[in-house]
């Protein structure tokens, strides 16, 4: 059974690989070298990566990213997220997203474009964020939202302290392909070490949609590991990740793991035909520079 077929299986199957604490590469391989080895490892039985538990995960991620970069032009969804910021775990935030991916074509470049509207909780409801690559001097246009001075609109650096006050990642990194890229970066680091367990669960569901759950665990804390456990959920029909959760080790022996970040993409619609107007601050459905009691069009 191929890995792709395994991911699509509907019955419950559990696969677990465990590895001993030793390095599987000499020194630190570059991402390009790791990718080359992972994609060729089936034909290279003498490569130590052939038995590494992360190899099938990385191979799947490389291939899906290459396909999705071509197949996904835009999408809409509701993102539900929680993150630990400065040691404090936030509550759930609900964000309606419109994303148009960067596309290079014969007639020019379609820039990466992101519009986000926060709907919950009340402390951020009405917040809007707009980013269009190479527009607004590379800055994010943000409407404060919430319960006080909600109409205040300003431009901020996407990776600056104001933009990252309530988030671990800039808005420019939102999206399915960027989520896969982040997972690849972490897996490329972790695959250079052992002490990795990987399990697959075939009967998971997210928003009542069948998913395959991949659980990556590092049983022993090491400085080079960023998490103790990560969970990735792959939508079986769309064959793309729709949920990611990461934990770190307990602060005390026997204590619970600490949730670091949690992202779930629901109501995902691909290639809906988003236009320039969807990423314009002048869109009458948006509230940039306006008070909440002013009229706005349908959102």
XYZ file of N, CA and C in Angstrom, residues 57-58 61-62 176-190 232 244:
63
model
N 6.463 11.136 6.079
C 5.761 12.401 6.326
C 6.352 13.505 5.465
N 7.679 13.597 5.440
C 8.333 14.626 4.637
C 8.100 14.400 3.147
N 4.755 15.656 2.356
C 4.688 17.117 2.426
C 5.344 17.771 1.219
N 6.510 17.283 0.818
C 7.182 17.838 -0.363
C 6.282 17.736 -1.595
N -2.596 27.573 3.624
C -2.348 26.137 3.581
C -0.905 25.835 3.195
N -0.425 26.454 2.112
C 0.940 26.166 1.652
C 1.973 26.609 2.678
N 1.740 27.752 3.320
C 2.688 28.202 4.331
C 2.665 27.299 5.555
N 1.499 26.753 5.885
C 1.446 25.778 6.971
C 2.299 24.563 6.625
N 2.193 24.083 5.392
C 3.012 22.938 4.977
C 4.490 23.297 5.023
N 4.839 24.513 4.595
C 6.248 24.928 4.635
C 6.776 24.924 6.064
N 5.983 25.400 7.012
C 6.413 25.395 8.413
C 6.615 23.972 8.907
N 5.701 23.080 8.547
C 5.838 21.686 8.956
C 7.082 21.058 8.343
N 7.359 21.395 7.090
C 8.556 20.875 6.425
C 9.811 21.365 7.128
N 9.859 22.652 7.457
C 11.039 23.200 8.130
C 11.304 22.474 9.441
N 10.257 22.213 10.210
C 10.444 21.537 11.491
C 10.837 20.073 11.293
N 10.228 19.436 10.305
C 10.569 18.036 10.049
C 11.991 17.903 9.523
N 12.438 18.870 8.695
C 13.810 18.824 8.181
C 14.821 18.950 9.310
N 14.460 19.691 10.349
C 15.340 19.786 11.513
C 15.301 18.496 12.330
N 14.100 17.986 12.569
C 13.955 16.814 13.427
C 14.475 15.538 12.778
N -0.991 16.706 13.289
C -1.387 17.256 11.992
C -2.566 16.439 11.484
N -3.428 21.893 12.919
C -2.088 21.665 13.462
C -2.090 22.083 14.927
